[in-house]
Amino acid sequence: MAYRLTNEKVGVLYIASFNSNELDKFAEYIAQTIKKFTLKGGEHFVERLIIDVRGNGGVKPRIGITKI
């Protein structure tokens, strides 16, 4: 899930779990979402991006970090 706090120019990418059967597709989704938030002049551009992994109960964290 990703959303933008318009008044604050802050984007939040919430990752509930790295436990995905299709890690490559998951990684691509994460990359595309980050790209939307960081593309200057883009509709979803934000000055700050928070990647929230609190409570993430997925697989080994190293796999998630590698995919991001």
Coordinates of N, CA and C in Angstrom, one line a residue:
M1 N 0.8 -1.2 0.0 CA 0.0 0.0 0.0 C 0.9 1.2 0.0
A2 N 0.5 2.2 -0.8 CA 1.3 3.5 -0.8 C 0.3 4.6 -0.9
Y3 N 0.7 5.7 -0.2 CA -0.2 6.9 -0.3 C 0.6 8.1 -0.1
R4 N 0.0 9.3 -0.4 CA 0.7 10.5 -0.3 C 0.0 11.5 0.7
L5 N 0.8 12.1 1.5 CA 0.2 13.1 2.4 C 0.4 14.4 1.8
T6 N -0.7 14.9 1.1 CA -0.5 16.1 0.2 C -0.1 17.3 0.9
N7 N -0.6 17.6 2.1 CA -0.2 18.8 2.8 C 1.3 18.8 3.2
E8 N 1.8 17.6 3.4 CA 3.2 17.5 4.0 C 4.2 17.2 2.9
K9 N 3.8 16.9 1.7 CA 4.7 16.5 0.6 C 5.5 15.3 1.0
V10 N 4.8 14.4 1.7 CA 5.4 13.1 2.2 C 4.7 12.0 1.6
G11 N 5.4 11.0 1.1 CA 4.8 9.7 0.7 C 5.2 8.6 1.7
V12 N 4.2 7.7 1.8 CA 4.4 6.6 2.7 C 4.2 5.3 1.9
L13 N 5.2 4.4 1.9 CA 5.1 3.1 1.3 C 5.1 2.1 2.5
Y14 N 4.0 1.5 2.7 CA 3.8 0.5 3.8 C 4.0 -0.9 3.3
I15 N 4.9 -1.6 3.8 CA 5.2 -3.0 3.4 C 4.8 -3.9 4.6
A16 N 3.7 -4.5 4.5 CA 3.2 -5.4 5.6 C 4.0 -6.7 5.7
S17 N 4.5 -7.2 4.6 CA 5.3 -8.4 4.6 C 6.1 -8.5 3.4
F18 N 7.3 -9.2 3.5 CA 8.1 -9.5 2.4 C 7.9 -10.9 2.0
N19 N 6.9 -11.6 2.6 CA 6.6 -13.0 2.3 C 5.7 -13.1 1.1
S20 N 6.3 -13.1 -0.1 CA 5.6 -13.2 -1.3 C 6.1 -14.4 -2.1
N21 N 5.1 -15.0 -2.8 CA 5.5 -16.2 -3.6 C 6.2 -15.7 -4.9
E22 N 6.0 -14.5 -5.3 CA 6.6 -13.9 -6.5 C 7.4 -12.7 -6.2
L23 N 8.6 -13.0 -5.6 CA 9.5 -11.9 -5.1 C 9.9 -10.9 -6.2
D24 N 10.1 -11.4 -7.4 CA 10.5 -10.5 -8.5 C 9.4 -9.5 -8.8
K25 N 8.2 -10.0 -8.9 CA 7.1 -9.1 -9.2 C 6.9 -8.1 -8.0
F26 N 7.0 -8.6 -6.8 CA 6.9 -7.8 -5.6 C 8.0 -6.7 -5.7
A27 N 9.2 -7.0 -6.0 CA 10.3 -6.1 -6.0 C 10.0 -5.0 -7.1
E28 N 9.5 -5.5 -8.2 CA 9.2 -4.5 -9.3 C 8.1 -3.5 -8.9
Y29 N 7.1 -4.0 -8.2 CA 6.1 -3.1 -7.7 C 6.7 -2.1 -6.7
I30 N 7.5 -2.5 -5.8 CA 8.2 -1.6 -4.9 C 9.0 -0.6 -5.7
A31 N 9.8 -1.0 -6.6 CA 10.6 -0.1 -7.4 C 9.7 0.9 -8.2
Q32 N 8.6 0.5 -8.8 CA 7.8 1.4 -9.5 C 7.1 2.4 -8.6
T33 N 6.7 2.0 -7.4 CA 6.1 2.9 -6.5 C 7.1 3.9 -6.0
I34 N 8.3 3.5 -5.7 CA 9.3 4.5 -5.3 C 9.6 5.5 -6.5
K35 N 9.6 4.9 -7.7 CA 9.9 5.8 -8.9 C 8.8 6.9 -9.0
K36 N 7.5 6.5 -8.8 CA 6.4 7.4 -8.9 C 6.6 8.6 -7.9
F37 N 7.0 8.2 -6.7 CA 7.2 9.2 -5.6 C 8.4 10.1 -5.8
T38 N 9.4 9.6 -6.5 CA 10.7 10.4 -6.6 C 10.9 11.1 -8.0
L39 N 10.0 10.9 -8.9 CA 10.1 11.5 -10.2 C 9.7 13.0 -10.1
K40 N 10.7 13.9 -10.2 CA 10.5 15.3 -10.1 C 9.5 15.7 -11.2
G41 N 8.5 16.5 -10.8 CA 7.6 17.0 -11.8 C 6.4 16.0 -12.0
G42 N 6.5 14.8 -11.5 CA 5.5 13.8 -11.6 C 4.3 14.1 -10.7
E43 N 3.2 13.5 -11.1 CA 1.9 13.7 -10.3 C 2.0 13.3 -8.9
H44 N 2.8 12.3 -8.6 CA 2.9 11.8 -7.2 C 4.2 12.2 -6.5
F45 N 4.9 13.1 -7.0 CA 6.2 13.5 -6.5 C 6.1 14.0 -5.0
V46 N 7.0 13.5 -4.2 CA 7.0 14.0 -2.8 C 8.5 14.3 -2.4
E47 N 8.6 15.2 -1.4 CA 10.0 15.6 -1.0 C 10.6 14.6 -0.1
R48 N 9.7 13.9 0.6 CA 10.2 12.9 1.6 C 9.4 11.6 1.4
L49 N 10.1 10.5 1.5 CA 9.4 9.2 1.4 C 9.8 8.3 2.6
I50 N 8.7 7.8 3.2 CA 8.9 6.9 4.4 C 8.5 5.5 3.9
I51 N 9.5 4.6 4.2 CA 9.2 3.2 3.9 C 9.0 2.5 5.2
D52 N 7.7 2.2 5.5 CA 7.3 1.7 6.7 C 7.2 0.2 6.7
V53 N 8.1 -0.5 7.5 CA 8.1 -1.9 7.6 C 7.8 -2.4 9.0
R54 N 7.2 -1.5 9.8 CA 6.9 -1.9 11.2 C 5.9 -3.1 11.2
G55 N 6.1 -4.0 12.0 CA 5.2 -5.1 12.1 C 5.3 -6.1 11.0
N56 N 6.3 -5.9 10.2 CA 6.5 -6.8 9.0 C 6.8 -8.2 9.5
G57 N 5.9 -9.1 9.2 CA 6.1 -10.5 9.7 C 6.5 -11.5 8.5
G58 N 7.1 -10.9 7.5 CA 7.5 -11.7 6.4 C 8.7 -12.6 6.6
V59 N 9.3 -13.0 5.5 CA 10.5 -13.9 5.5 C 11.7 -13.2 6.1
K60 N 12.8 -13.8 6.0 CA 14.0 -13.2 6.6 C 14.2 -11.7 6.0
P61 N 14.5 -10.8 6.9 CA 14.6 -9.4 6.5 C 15.6 -9.1 5.4
R62 N 16.7 -9.9 5.4 CA 17.7 -9.7 4.4 C 17.2 -9.9 3.0
I63 N 16.2 -10.8 2.8 CA 15.6 -11.0 1.5 C 14.9 -9.7 1.1
G64 N 14.1 -9.2 2.0 CA 13.4 -7.9 1.8 C 14.3 -6.8 1.4
I65 N 15.3 -6.6 2.2 CA 16.3 -5.5 2.0 C 16.9 -5.7 0.6
T66 N 17.3 -6.9 0.2 CA 17.9 -7.2 -1.1 C 16.9 -6.8 -2.2
K67 N 15.7 -7.1 -2.0 CA 14.7 -6.8 -3.1 C 14.4 -5.3 -3.2
I68 N 14.5 -4.6 -2.1 CA 14.3 -3.1 -2.2 C 15.5 -2.5 -2.8

